[in-house]
Each structure stands twice: as structure tokens, then as C-alpha cells.
mmCIF file of C-alpha atoms in Angstrom:
data_model
loop_
_atom_site.group_PDB
_atom_site.id
_atom_site.type_symbol
_atom_site.label_atom_id
_atom_site.label_comp_id
_atom_site.label_asym_id
_atom_site.label_seq_id
_atom_site.Cartn_x
_atom_site.Cartn_y
_atom_site.Cartn_z
ATOM 1 C CA MET L 989 28.370 -32.703 18.030
ATOM 2 C CA ARG L 990 25.977 -29.751 18.103
ATOM 3 C CA ALA L 991 27.655 -26.417 18.708
ATOM 4 C CA SER L 992 26.878 -24.821 21.993
ATOM 5 C CA ARG L 993 24.399 -21.846 21.785
ATOM 6 C CA GLY L 994 25.069 -20.599 25.291
ATOM 7 C CA ASN L 995 23.024 -20.634 28.353
ATOM 8 C CA ALA L 996 19.426 -19.699 27.656
ATOM 9 C CA ALA L 997 19.249 -17.908 30.965
ATOM 10 C CA ASP L 998 21.971 -15.538 29.683
ATOM 11 C CA THR L 999 20.015 -14.604 26.549
ATOM 12 C CA PRO L 1000 17.995 -11.389 26.777
ATOM 13 C CA ARG L 1001 14.330 -12.232 26.537
ATOM 14 C CA ASP L 1002 11.598 -9.925 25.272
ATOM 15 C CA THR L 1003 8.332 -10.865 27.023
ATOM 16 C CA SER L 1004 6.137 -8.494 25.022
ATOM 17 C CA LEU L 1005 4.607 -11.335 22.962
ATOM 18 C CA VAL L 1006 4.242 -13.610 25.996
ATOM 19 C CA GLU L 1007 2.422 -10.847 27.825
ATOM 20 C CA ASP L 1008 0.069 -10.265 24.933
ATOM 21 C CA PRO L 1009 -1.193 -13.760 24.068
ATOM 22 C CA GLU L 1010 -4.885 -12.766 23.845
ATOM 23 C CA GLY L 1011 -4.018 -10.109 21.350
ATOM 24 C CA ILE L 1012 -2.141 -12.408 18.997
ATOM 25 C CA LEU L 1013 -4.379 -15.437 19.474
ATOM 26 C CA GLY L 1014 -7.552 -13.402 19.350
ATOM 27 C CA ILE L 1015 -6.578 -11.872 15.984
ATOM 28 C CA LEU L 1016 -5.637 -15.166 14.481
ATOM 29 C CA ALA L 1017 -8.652 -17.037 15.843
ATOM 30 C CA GLY L 1018 -11.040 -14.983 13.712
ATOM 31 C CA TRP L 1019 -8.837 -14.832 10.615
ATOM 32 C CA GLN L 1020 -9.228 -17.024 7.519
ATOM 33 C CA GLY L 1021 -6.078 -16.144 5.537
ATOM 34 C CA VAL L 1022 -3.516 -18.553 4.084
ATOM 35 C CA GLY L 1023 -1.103 -18.208 7.011
ATOM 36 C CA VAL L 1024 1.236 -16.051 9.051
ATOM 37 C CA VAL L 1025 4.927 -16.562 9.572
ATOM 38 C CA ILE L 1026 6.160 -15.125 12.862
ATOM 39 C CA ARG L 1027 9.879 -14.697 13.500
ATOM 40 C CA ARG L 1028 11.732 -13.060 16.371
ATOM 41 C CA ASP L 1029 14.946 -11.322 15.296
ATOM 42 C CA LEU L 1030 17.041 -11.481 18.488
ATOM 43 C CA PRO L 1031 19.919 -9.192 17.429
ATOM 44 C CA THR L 1032 17.611 -6.204 16.925
ATOM 45 C CA GLY L 1033 14.584 -7.120 19.079
ATOM 46 C CA THR L 1034 12.293 -7.019 16.020
ATOM 47 C CA TRP L 1035 9.159 -9.016 15.583
ATOM 48 C CA ILE L 1036 8.687 -10.138 11.934
ATOM 49 C CA PHE L 1037 5.214 -10.973 10.618
ATOM 50 C CA VAL L 1038 4.778 -12.257 7.101
ATOM 51 C CA VAL L 1039 1.046 -12.236 6.526
ATOM 52 C CA LEU L 1040 -0.247 -14.284 3.554
ATOM 53 C CA HIS L 1041 -3.967 -13.509 3.038
ATOM 54 C CA ASP L 1042 -4.944 -15.103 -0.246
ATOM 55 C CA ASP L 1043 -3.422 -17.057 -3.122
ATOM 56 C CA THR L 1044 -6.461 -17.538 -5.364
ATOM 57 C CA LEU L 1045 -5.100 -15.565 -8.309
ATOM 58 C CA GLY L 1046 -1.382 -16.201 -7.795
ATOM 59 C CA PRO L 1047 1.473 -15.985 -5.251
ATOM 60 C CA PRO L 1048 0.812 -13.642 -2.329
ATOM 61 C CA THR L 1049 2.627 -10.389 -2.866
ATOM 62 C CA GLY L 1050 2.904 -7.173 -0.875
ATOM 63 C CA GLY L 1051 5.305 -4.646 0.519
ATOM 64 C CA CYS L 1052 7.525 -4.798 3.594
ATOM 65 C CA ARG L 1053 6.605 -2.278 6.244
ATOM 66 C CA MET L 1054 9.034 -1.225 9.021
ATOM 67 C CA LYS L 1055 7.517 0.604 11.961
ATOM 68 C CA VAL L 1056 7.662 0.950 15.760
ATOM 69 C CA TYR L 1057 4.483 -0.522 17.350
ATOM 70 C CA ALA L 1058 3.309 -0.379 20.963
ATOM 71 C CA ARG L 1059 2.617 -4.159 20.935
ATOM 72 C CA PRO L 1060 3.346 -7.100 18.619
ATOM 73 C CA SER L 1061 -0.383 -7.632 18.199
ATOM 74 C CA ASP L 1062 -0.696 -4.130 16.749
ATOM 75 C CA ALA L 1063 1.883 -5.038 14.101
ATOM 76 C CA LEU L 1064 0.086 -8.279 13.249
ATOM 77 C CA LEU L 1065 -3.267 -6.508 12.980
ATOM 78 C CA ASP L 1066 -1.706 -3.901 10.703
ATOM 79 C CA GLY L 1067 -0.257 -6.662 8.548
ATOM 80 C CA ILE L 1068 -3.604 -8.493 8.322
ATOM 81 C CA ARG L 1069 -5.507 -5.380 7.275
ATOM 82 C CA LEU L 1070 -2.862 -4.479 4.702
ATOM 83 C CA ALA L 1071 -2.617 -7.997 3.320
ATOM 84 C CA GLU L 1072 -6.398 -8.148 2.842
ATOM 85 C CA GLY L 1073 -6.253 -4.797 1.082
ATOM 86 C CA MET L 1074 -3.633 -6.186 -1.257
ATOM 87 C CA THR L 1075 -5.881 -9.160 -2.127
ATOM 88 C CA TYR L 1076 -8.576 -6.743 -3.298
ATOM 89 C CA LYS L 1077 -6.046 -4.487 -4.992
ATOM 90 C CA TRP L 1078 -4.702 -7.345 -7.168
ATOM 91 C CA ALA L 1079 -8.198 -8.609 -7.871
ATOM 92 C CA ALA L 1080 -9.511 -5.181 -8.835
ATOM 93 C CA MET L 1081 -6.625 -4.936 -11.349
ATOM 94 C CA ASP L 1082 -7.115 -8.592 -12.380
ATOM 95 C CA PHE L 1083 -3.393 -9.283 -11.809
ATOM 96 C CA PRO L 1084 -2.115 -12.829 -11.087
ATOM 97 C CA PHE L 1085 -1.112 -12.191 -7.472
ATOM 98 C CA GLY L 1086 -2.588 -12.747 -4.020
ATOM 99 C CA GLY L 1087 -2.708 -10.436 -1.041
ATOM 100 C CA ALA L 1088 0.181 -10.337 1.478
ATOM 101 C CA LYS L 1089 2.196 -7.971 3.595
ATOM 102 C CA SER L 1090 5.238 -8.247 5.780
ATOM 103 C CA VAL L 1091 5.714 -6.132 8.856
ATOM 104 C CA LEU L 1092 9.046 -5.550 10.689
ATOM 105 C CA ALA L 1093 7.997 -4.325 14.117
ATOM 106 C CA VAL L 1094 11.206 -2.690 15.217
ATOM 107 C CA PRO L 1095 11.691 -1.526 18.839
ATOM 108 C CA ARG L 1096 13.251 1.740 17.588
ATOM 109 C CA LEU L 1097 14.411 3.287 14.350
ATOM 110 C CA LEU L 1098 17.324 1.177 12.985
ATOM 111 C CA SER L 1099 20.229 2.313 10.861
ATOM 112 C CA GLY L 1100 23.661 1.221 9.704
ATOM 113 C CA ASP L 1101 24.837 -2.330 10.244
ATOM 114 C CA GLU L 1102 21.974 -3.102 12.582
ATOM 115 C CA ARG L 1103 19.393 -2.274 9.932
ATOM 116 C CA ARG L 1104 21.379 -4.091 7.214
ATOM 117 C CA GLY L 1105 21.649 -7.248 9.369
ATOM 118 C CA LEU L 1106 17.885 -7.304 9.970
ATOM 119 C CA LEU L 1107 17.176 -6.924 6.259
ATOM 120 C CA LEU L 1108 19.583 -9.677 5.264
ATOM 121 C CA ARG L 1109 18.016 -12.019 7.810
ATOM 122 C CA PHE L 1110 14.575 -11.096 6.505
ATOM 123 C CA GLY L 1111 15.776 -11.992 3.022
ATOM 124 C CA ALA L 1112 16.779 -15.396 4.273
ATOM 125 C CA LEU L 1113 13.283 -15.816 5.705
ATOM 126 C CA LEU L 1114 11.873 -14.957 2.256
ATOM 127 C CA ASN L 1115 13.985 -17.661 0.687
ATOM 128 C CA SER L 1116 12.649 -20.232 3.143
ATOM 129 C CA LEU L 1117 9.177 -19.671 1.706
ATOM 130 C CA GLY L 1118 10.394 -20.903 -1.690
ATOM 131 C CA GLY L 1119 8.907 -18.190 -3.880
ATOM 132 C CA ARG L 1120 5.436 -18.279 -2.249
ATOM 133 C CA TYR L 1121 5.762 -14.626 -1.278
ATOM 134 C CA GLY L 1122 7.240 -11.587 -2.966
ATOM 135 C CA THR L 1123 7.853 -8.195 -1.357
ATOM 136 C CA GLY L 1124 8.812 -4.628 -2.104
ATOM 137 C CA ALA L 1125 9.214 -1.217 -0.540
ATOM 138 C CA ASP L 1126 6.506 0.096 1.797
ATOM 139 C CA LEU L 1127 6.064 2.552 4.617
ATOM 140 C CA GLY L 1128 9.305 2.757 6.560
ATOM 141 C CA THR L 1129 11.432 0.888 3.984
ATOM 142 C CA THR L 1130 13.315 2.307 1.017
ATOM 143 C CA THR L 1131 14.575 1.257 -2.382
ATOM 144 C CA GLU L 1132 18.031 0.890 -0.849
ATOM 145 C CA ASP L 1133 16.527 -1.495 1.748
ATOM 146 C CA MET L 1134 15.114 -3.556 -1.045
ATOM 147 C CA ARG L 1135 18.554 -3.696 -2.728
ATOM 148 C CA THR L 1136 19.952 -5.009 0.558
ATOM 149 C CA ILE L 1137 17.322 -7.746 0.785
ATOM 150 C CA ALA L 1138 17.915 -8.600 -2.889
ATOM 151 C CA GLU L 1139 21.562 -9.391 -2.118
ATOM 152 C CA VAL L 1140 20.351 -12.663 -0.644
ATOM 153 C CA SER L 1141 16.809 -13.120 -2.025
ATOM 154 C CA PRO L 1142 15.357 -13.102 -5.549
ATOM 155 C CA TYR L 1143 11.834 -12.437 -4.252
ATOM 156 C CA VAL L 1144 12.034 -8.612 -4.259
ATOM 157 C CA ILE L 1145 9.763 -6.691 -6.601
ATOM 158 C CA GLY L 1146 11.264 -3.558 -8.131
ATOM 159 C CA VAL L 1147 14.866 -4.655 -7.886
ATOM 160 C CA HIS L 1148 15.059 -7.973 -9.769
ATOM 161 C CA GLY L 1149 13.857 -8.177 -13.329
ATOM 162 C CA ARG L 1150 15.250 -5.124 -15.049
ATOM 163 C CA SER L 1151 18.755 -3.774 -14.798
ATOM 164 C CA GLU L 1152 17.951 -0.392 -16.391
ATOM 165 C CA GLY L 1153 14.460 0.046 -14.998
ATOM 166 C CA PRO L 1154 13.263 2.319 -12.173
ATOM 167 C CA MET L 1155 13.686 1.285 -8.584
ATOM 168 C CA ASP L 1156 11.192 3.556 -6.844
ATOM 169 C CA PRO L 1157 7.436 2.690 -7.129
ATOM 170 C CA SER L 1158 6.311 6.123 -5.846
ATOM 171 C CA PRO L 1159 6.057 7.884 -9.200
ATOM 172 C CA TYR L 1160 3.876 5.075 -10.607
ATOM 173 C CA THR L 1161 1.591 5.173 -7.522
ATOM 174 C CA ALA L 1162 1.318 8.933 -8.064
ATOM 175 C CA LEU L 1163 0.598 8.465 -11.766
ATOM 176 C CA GLY L 1164 -2.241 6.084 -10.990
ATOM 177 C CA VAL L 1165 -3.712 8.516 -8.447
ATOM 178 C CA PHE L 1166 -3.387 11.325 -10.951
ATOM 179 C CA SER L 1167 -5.282 9.297 -13.519
ATOM 180 C CA GLY L 1168 -7.864 8.449 -10.912
ATOM 181 C CA ILE L 1169 -8.379 12.106 -9.990
ATOM 182 C CA GLN L 1170 -8.961 12.890 -13.620
ATOM 183 C CA ALA L 1171 -11.543 10.135 -13.815
ATOM 184 C CA ALA L 1172 -13.295 11.356 -10.651
ATOM 185 C CA LEU L 1173 -13.425 14.898 -12.017
ATOM 186 C CA GLY L 1174 -14.828 13.677 -15.293
ATOM 187 C CA HIS L 1175 -17.556 11.722 -13.510
ATOM 188 C CA ARG L 1176 -18.428 14.389 -10.914
ATOM 189 C CA GLU L 1177 -17.785 17.639 -12.843
ATOM 190 C CA GLY L 1178 -18.164 16.459 -16.470
ATOM 191 C CA GLU L 1179 -14.606 17.676 -17.219
ATOM 192 C CA ARG L 1180 -11.363 15.858 -16.558
ATOM 193 C CA GLY L 1181 -9.234 18.974 -16.788
ATOM 194 C CA LEU L 1182 -7.379 20.132 -13.654
ATOM 195 C CA SER L 1183 -6.954 23.843 -14.492
ATOM 196 C CA GLY L 1184 -8.545 25.872 -11.722
ATOM 197 C CA ARG L 1185 -9.276 22.803 -9.570
ATOM 198 C CA SER L 1186 -7.891 22.666 -6.050
ATOM 199 C CA VAL L 1187 -6.365 19.486 -4.647
ATOM 200 C CA LEU L 1188 -5.337 19.126 -1.004
ATOM 201 C CA ILE L 1189 -2.696 16.501 -0.534
ATOM 202 C CA GLN L 1190 -2.313 15.122 2.971
ATOM 203 C CA GLY L 1191 1.147 13.604 3.290
ATOM 204 C CA VAL L 1192 4.010 15.026 1.209
ATOM 205 C CA GLY L 1193 6.207 11.930 1.130
ATOM 206 C CA ALA L 1194 7.522 10.314 -2.055
ATOM 207 C CA VAL L 1195 4.096 9.623 -3.464
ATOM 208 C CA GLY L 1196 2.466 12.890 -2.249
ATOM 209 C CA ALA L 1197 5.278 15.061 -3.619
ATOM 210 C CA SER L 1198 5.293 13.274 -6.994
ATOM 211 C CA LEU L 1199 1.524 13.680 -7.228
ATOM 212 C CA ALA L 1200 1.784 17.338 -6.316
ATOM 213 C CA ARG L 1201 4.270 17.975 -9.164
ATOM 214 C CA ARG L 1202 1.982 16.287 -11.719
ATOM 215 C CA LEU L 1203 -0.986 18.275 -10.537
ATOM 216 C CA VAL L 1204 0.819 21.600 -10.707
ATOM 217 C CA GLU L 1205 2.009 20.768 -14.225
ATOM 218 C CA ALA L 1206 -1.598 20.112 -15.173
ATOM 219 C CA GLY L 1207 -2.751 23.489 -13.846
ATOM 220 C CA ALA L 1208 -4.216 22.483 -10.531
ATOM 221 C CA GLU L 1209 -4.073 24.627 -7.383
ATOM 222 C CA VAL L 1210 -2.278 22.457 -4.873
ATOM 223 C CA ILE L 1211 -2.596 22.665 -1.071
ATOM 224 C CA LEU L 1212 -0.173 20.613 1.057
ATOM 225 C CA SER L 1213 -0.222 19.278 4.601
ATOM 226 C CA ASP L 1214 2.177 17.008 6.470
ATOM 227 C CA ILE L 1215 3.010 16.256 10.068
ATOM 228 C CA ASP L 1216 6.551 17.282 9.064
ATOM 229 C CA GLU L 1217 5.627 20.921 8.431
ATOM 230 C CA GLY L 1218 9.128 21.733 7.249
ATOM 231 C CA ARG L 1219 8.818 19.168 4.456
ATOM 232 C CA ALA L 1220 5.426 20.561 3.488
ATOM 233 C CA ARG L 1221 6.781 24.119 3.341
ATOM 234 C CA ALA L 1222 9.849 23.067 1.298
ATOM 235 C CA THR L 1223 7.643 21.331 -1.311
ATOM 236 C CA ALA L 1224 5.227 24.250 -1.319
ATOM 237 C CA GLU L 1225 8.072 26.687 -2.020
ATOM 238 C CA GLU L 1226 9.244 24.487 -4.932
ATOM 239 C CA LEU L 1227 5.752 24.360 -6.441
ATOM 240 C CA ASP L 1228 4.345 27.706 -5.327
ATOM 241 C CA ALA L 1229 1.650 25.861 -3.399
ATOM 242 C CA GLU L 1230 -0.287 26.622 -0.247
ATOM 243 C CA VAL L 1231 0.302 24.887 3.119
ATOM 244 C CA VAL L 1232 -2.255 24.130 5.821
ATOM 245 C CA ALA L 1233 -1.461 22.866 9.279
ATOM 246 C CA PRO L 1234 -1.917 19.169 10.187
ATOM 247 C CA GLY L 1235 -5.477 18.605 11.291
ATOM 248 C CA ALA L 1236 -6.869 21.469 9.197
ATOM 249 C CA GLU L 1237 -7.118 19.350 6.031
ATOM 250 C CA TYR L 1238 -10.673 18.257 6.675
ATOM 251 C CA ASP L 1239 -12.037 21.789 7.124
ATOM 252 C CA THR L 1240 -10.153 23.348 4.161
ATOM 253 C CA PRO L 1241 -12.328 23.936 1.068
ATOM 254 C CA CYS L 1242 -10.994 22.115 -1.990
ATOM 255 C CA THR L 1243 -12.255 20.188 -5.040
ATOM 256 C CA VAL L 1244 -10.272 17.026 -4.177
ATOM 257 C CA TYR L 1245 -8.998 15.764 -0.862
ATOM 258 C CA ALA L 1246 -6.090 13.386 -1.531
ATOM 259 C CA PRO L 1247 -5.036 11.384 1.572
ATOM 260 C CA CYS L 1248 -1.485 10.164 0.826
ATOM 261 C CA ALA L 1249 -0.206 9.332 4.314
ATOM 262 C CA VAL L 1250 -1.719 7.074 6.990
ATOM 263 C CA GLY L 1251 -4.999 5.201 6.742
ATOM 264 C CA ALA L 1252 -8.349 5.628 8.501
ATOM 265 C CA THR L 1253 -8.509 9.407 7.873
ATOM 266 C CA LEU L 1254 -12.060 8.990 6.651
ATOM 267 C CA ASN L 1255 -14.119 8.275 9.757
ATOM 268 C CA ARG L 1256 -17.129 9.456 11.748
ATOM 269 C CA GLU L 1257 -15.192 12.338 13.207
ATOM 270 C CA THR L 1258 -13.657 13.668 9.937
ATOM 271 C CA ILE L 1259 -16.338 12.963 7.318
ATOM 272 C CA PRO L 1260 -18.762 15.573 8.634
ATOM 273 C CA ARG L 1261 -15.959 18.153 8.445
ATOM 274 C CA LEU L 1262 -14.882 17.481 4.864
ATOM 275 C CA ALA L 1263 -15.155 20.521 2.565
ATOM 276 C CA CYS L 1264 -14.404 18.703 -0.690
ATOM 277 C CA ASP L 1265 -16.356 17.197 -3.586
ATOM 278 C CA ILE L 1266 -14.035 14.221 -4.162
ATOM 279 C CA VAL L 1267 -11.782 11.991 -2.097
ATOM 280 C CA ALA L 1268 -9.034 10.414 -4.214
ATOM 281 C CA GLY L 1269 -5.653 9.595 -2.686
ATOM 282 C CA ALA L 1270 -2.846 7.075 -2.329
ATOM 283 C CA ALA L 1271 -3.123 6.025 1.342
ATOM 284 C CA ASN L 1272 -4.076 2.449 2.149
ATOM 285 C CA ASN L 1273 -7.169 1.613 4.220
ATOM 286 C CA GLN L 1274 -8.529 5.151 4.063
ATOM 287 C CA LEU L 1275 -11.922 4.237 5.584
ATOM 288 C CA GLY L 1276 -11.987 3.922 9.333
ATOM 289 C CA HIS L 1277 -14.944 1.506 8.956
ATOM 290 C CA PRO L 1278 -16.592 0.022 5.848
ATOM 291 C CA GLY L 1279 -19.787 1.960 6.656
ATOM 292 C CA ASP L 1280 -17.852 5.212 6.189
ATOM 293 C CA ALA L 1281 -18.238 4.728 2.445
ATOM 294 C CA GLU L 1282 -21.979 5.204 2.862
ATOM 295 C CA ALA L 1283 -21.366 8.281 5.028
ATOM 296 C CA LEU L 1284 -19.375 9.842 2.182
ATOM 297 C CA MET L 1285 -22.128 8.982 -0.258
ATOM 298 C CA GLU L 1286 -24.718 10.608 2.016
ATOM 299 C CA ARG L 1287 -22.661 13.796 1.955
ATOM 300 C CA ASP L 1288 -22.504 13.619 -1.880
ATOM 301 C CA ILE L 1289 -18.700 13.227 -1.806
ATOM 302 C CA LEU L 1290 -17.373 10.965 -4.542
ATOM 303 C CA TYR L 1291 -14.911 8.418 -3.166
ATOM 304 C CA ALA L 1292 -12.287 6.714 -5.326
ATOM 305 C CA PRO L 1293 -11.774 3.351 -3.556
ATOM 306 C CA ASP L 1294 -8.224 3.263 -2.211
ATOM 307 C CA PHE L 1295 -7.390 -0.302 -3.306
ATOM 308 C CA VAL L 1296 -8.173 0.685 -6.947
ATOM 309 C CA ILE L 1297 -6.681 4.152 -7.248
ATOM 310 C CA ASN L 1298 -3.421 3.441 -5.362
ATOM 311 C CA GLY L 1299 -2.460 0.290 -7.284
ATOM 312 C CA GLY L 1300 -0.061 1.979 -9.742
ATOM 313 C CA GLY L 1301 3.149 1.170 -7.902
ATOM 314 C CA ALA L 1302 2.244 -2.468 -7.363
ATOM 315 C CA MET L 1303 1.024 -2.799 -10.938
ATOM 316 C CA ALA L 1304 4.149 -1.252 -12.446
ATOM 317 C CA PHE L 1305 6.710 -3.208 -10.501
ATOM 318 C CA THR L 1306 5.102 -6.577 -11.022
ATOM 319 C CA LEU L 1307 5.026 -5.805 -14.770
ATOM 320 C CA ILE L 1308 8.668 -4.768 -14.619
ATOM 321 C CA TYR L 1309 9.483 -7.989 -12.774
ATOM 322 C CA GLN L 1310 7.941 -9.877 -15.720
ATOM 323 C CA GLY L 1311 10.006 -7.833 -18.217
ATOM 324 C CA ALA L 1312 7.438 -5.434 -19.627
ATOM 325 C CA SER L 1313 8.632 -2.334 -21.511
ATOM 326 C CA LEU L 1314 8.327 0.928 -19.633
ATOM 327 C CA ASP L 1315 5.857 2.248 -22.250
ATOM 328 C CA THR L 1316 3.653 -0.706 -21.541
ATOM 329 C CA VAL L 1317 3.994 -0.160 -17.773
ATOM 330 C CA GLU L 1318 2.946 3.481 -18.001
ATOM 331 C CA ALA L 1319 -0.076 2.704 -20.207
ATOM 332 C CA ARG L 1320 -1.238 -0.003 -17.823
ATOM 333 C CA VAL L 1321 -0.904 2.323 -14.848
ATOM 334 C CA ARG L 1322 -2.941 5.022 -16.599
ATOM 335 C CA SER L 1323 -5.687 2.448 -17.096
ATOM 336 C CA ILE L 1324 -6.555 2.994 -13.436
ATOM 337 C CA GLY L 1325 -8.552 6.020 -14.543
ATOM 338 C CA PRO L 1326 -10.868 4.201 -17.006
ATOM 339 C CA ARG L 1327 -11.264 1.361 -14.463
ATOM 340 C CA LEU L 1328 -12.497 3.889 -11.964
ATOM 341 C CA GLU L 1329 -14.843 5.442 -14.526
ATOM 342 C CA THR L 1330 -16.479 2.001 -14.844
ATOM 343 C CA ILE L 1331 -16.746 1.607 -11.106
ATOM 344 C CA PHE L 1332 -18.317 5.070 -10.681
ATOM 345 C CA ALA L 1333 -20.827 4.302 -13.385
ATOM 346 C CA GLU L 1334 -21.758 0.916 -11.875
ATOM 347 C CA ALA L 1335 -22.127 2.481 -8.435
ATOM 348 C CA GLU L 1336 -24.460 5.106 -9.797
ATOM 349 C CA LEU L 1337 -26.505 2.532 -11.735
ATOM 350 C CA ARG L 1338 -26.919 0.398 -8.611
ATOM 351 C CA SER L 1339 -27.387 3.302 -6.219
ATOM 352 C CA THR L 1340 -24.518 2.056 -4.106
ATOM 353 C CA SER L 1341 -21.166 3.478 -3.072
ATOM 354 C CA PRO L 1342 -18.093 3.233 -5.313
ATOM 355 C CA ALA L 1343 -16.442 1.173 -2.536
ATOM 356 C CA GLU L 1344 -19.204 -1.449 -2.737
ATOM 357 C CA ALA L 1345 -19.045 -1.484 -6.563
ATOM 358 C CA ALA L 1346 -15.270 -1.958 -6.469
ATOM 359 C CA LEU L 1347 -15.554 -4.776 -3.898
ATOM 360 C CA ALA L 1348 -18.197 -6.519 -5.999
ATOM 361 C CA HIS L 1349 -15.888 -6.320 -9.020
ATOM 362 C CA ALA L 1350 -12.939 -7.728 -7.072
ATOM 363 C CA GLU L 1351 -15.061 -10.488 -5.548
ATOM 364 C CA ALA L 1352 -16.195 -11.497 -9.024
ATOM 365 C CA ILE L 1353 -12.558 -11.807 -10.183
ATOM 366 C CA LEU L 1354 -11.711 -13.887 -7.088
ATOM 367 C CA ALA L 1355 -14.742 -16.145 -7.655
ATOM 368 C CA ARG L 1356 -13.723 -16.659 -11.277
ATOM 369 C CA GLY L 1357 -10.246 -17.775 -10.095
ATOM 370 C CA PRO L 1358 -6.874 -17.602 -11.835
ATOM 371 C CA GLU L 1359 -6.543 -17.418 -15.604
ATOM 372 C CA GLU L 1360 -5.200 -20.469 -17.356
ATOM 373 C CA GLY L 1361 -1.463 -20.668 -16.953
ATOM 374 C CA ALA L 1362 -1.289 -18.253 -14.022
ATOM 375 C CA PRO L 1363 1.794 -18.841 -11.834
ATOM 376 C CA SER L 1364 1.628 -20.434 -8.398
ATOM 377 C CA SER L 1365 4.940 -18.943 -7.308
ATOM 378 C CA PHE L 1366 7.630 -16.487 -8.312
ATOM 379 C CA GLU L 1367 9.668 -19.379 -9.647
ATOM 380 C CA ASP L 1368 7.516 -19.510 -12.810
ATOM 381 C CA MET L 1369 6.529 -15.822 -12.856
ATOM 382 C CA ARG L 1370 8.762 -14.903 -15.782
ATOM 383 C CA ALA L 1371 6.819 -17.276 -18.024
ATOM 384 C CA LEU L 1372 4.048 -14.678 -18.087
ATOM 385 C CA SER L 1373 4.023 -12.254 -21.076
ATOM 386 C CA PRO L 1374 2.691 -8.820 -20.018
ATOM 387 C CA GLU L 1375 3.021 -7.248 -23.475
#
């Protein structure tokens, strides 16, 4: 006999998705990805979207984002954009993974047992996909969150695979951006050195703060900005750096503008205001519109494509998952700089933007397809040898 689940009429019902059918259906109608898993977490009122964009090179892989959204369709659209970005990120690095992203659209900030319960149920959802998707920390989730998910699921990058290894991808993302800034300076200024160069970091979270420390150690003059002005001031005091108010980043003269917070900060309103020579930062989806890459080029501002320069964390933790030594991991992350040097040179040769050159490179890798022996799921991932 099936256990009673109670009267459906007594169960609280969130009608937000029902009231937004055109948003969800309209987004999916024009999308050509592998698939989307949609789950409603009744105990917390969270909408879960697991967006699998591409599996050409290997199993779809991307972080788990937790955020409050106005509508479920906004969360789905965010997931689709981020998953597509991951496809090109993996392809640009020629790593055997596909693009994906999961989004936990929470109704409010969750903590304690409520948050833990959601994460454990999300882990069970991961298991139901049988290794066809792997996740890790992202905006709104932490290393501790990933440990919680890993209690029930093996498909967590950065937790499984190395008992003594690091658990936070932020320093590796920052290292890749640092290497990319050096490459951009070398291409634009003819000198990779940071002494006397000014770098404005927008967003002083885990990645931005780690990047700031590396830049200061290398002799750069660092300027910080964050919507949490207290956090910006605290980091500035630690590093003897300057602080500018949120919104003033675009008008502040600097050598490098490094967006390390939200996306779409490069758009038709901000690009005319930029007072920098180079844009090179960690944020995802930095361009408000693909045409904004041309607008930067017209202003003679060198742009380091986001899906290339910010791949250090993803690169590092997939290598760690496969069992690579930490020396090998750091060397591979630093290779982001030389990869960008090649992209800048190709863009200049073809009189196109670095964004177009990077996309062409990624598309060529996707057209080539997976290398022989590439895994189709995380079940056979450890057979790869990254050394």
C-alpha cells in the first residue's frame, strides 16, 4: 500500500512558475542545449535548474549558483547564459568537459538546517543524473556547501579527488587572471611587469581580494571598489590600496580595469566612460552584448575574453579531481597567459576583436570533437592522466 502524502489542497503551492509560463517556455523554445532539469524543493521554496548546454568534449560541468531571483525564468536565463559560457571556457582550454551550470533560485537567504537540507537534496538530484553532470562552488555557494553536497554525492569538483588538496578555487581563478593581466600588458605595453601600473578591481570577494594581493606583491598600484564598501575599505587598509565608490569605477583612470563581480559591466552605457587601456577580470559574461567587444576595440581598449582569462579555478579543480600534482595544476593555470598572448596576436592579424578570435578558437576545438579516450561521464574521469 502506498503511504499517504496528505491532502494536496493542504500543501502550500508556489504559483510563480505557473504565472510565468511564457518566460520559461519562451526561453527553452529558442534554446538548443542538451537539456534542463527543473526541480521544485518544497521545504525551502527553491526552484532548482540544472542546465546542461553541451557534451561535445566531455561531461557537462559547471558551478552551483545560489541566488534570490525575481522570477524563476530569470534564474533559468542566468543558468543558460552561464552554461553556454562554460562550454566556451572548457573549449578554449581544450579540456574534456562540456558546459553546464546549476542554479538554486532561493526565495530568501538560507542558513542552518534549512540550507543544509536543500544542499543534501540537491546532491541526491546530482546522483540521479548518473555522473552526467559535475558541479562546484559558484556565486552564493561556498566550499563548506560543497562539502555538504559531497556527503551524499561524488560529483562535486574541488572536494572529491584529493584529501590534502585545496578546497577553494578562488586563488586559482585569481592566478589565471593575474597571468592574463601580465599577458595583456605585454601585448599592449610591450612589458609584462606590473610595477607602476594601476589596476582597478571591481568586486573584492574571494577572487578579487586574492588578485589584489598578488598585484600588490608584484608592485602594482591597486584601486578597489565593491558594493560592500566596508569590505573594500578593510582590504584596502590591509594592502595600502585606494578605494573608489561603486559606480565610479568606469570613470577612474587606470591601466587595467578588472571586473571581478557581476557580469554585463561592459555595455553601451559604461564603455564610453572607461578610462583604462585594458579590461582583464574574473567576472563571467562581462559583455552586455556581443557587439560590445567591437565597441571596446573602437576605443582602443584591449579586452581579455572572460571565458579564457577566468578559467583558472575550473581548470585547477578538474585537474585536482583527476589527481594531478599541485605543481602541475599551478603550471597549467599560468598557461592562461600564453594562451591569451596567442589570441591577442590572432585578433591583431585578422583585424578583429580578441573576443571573436577566442570564440573562433573555441569553435574549432568543438568542431574537432573530443580527443580519443575522452570520458563521457564522471564515472570514468579518473582514467585520464593529467600529468
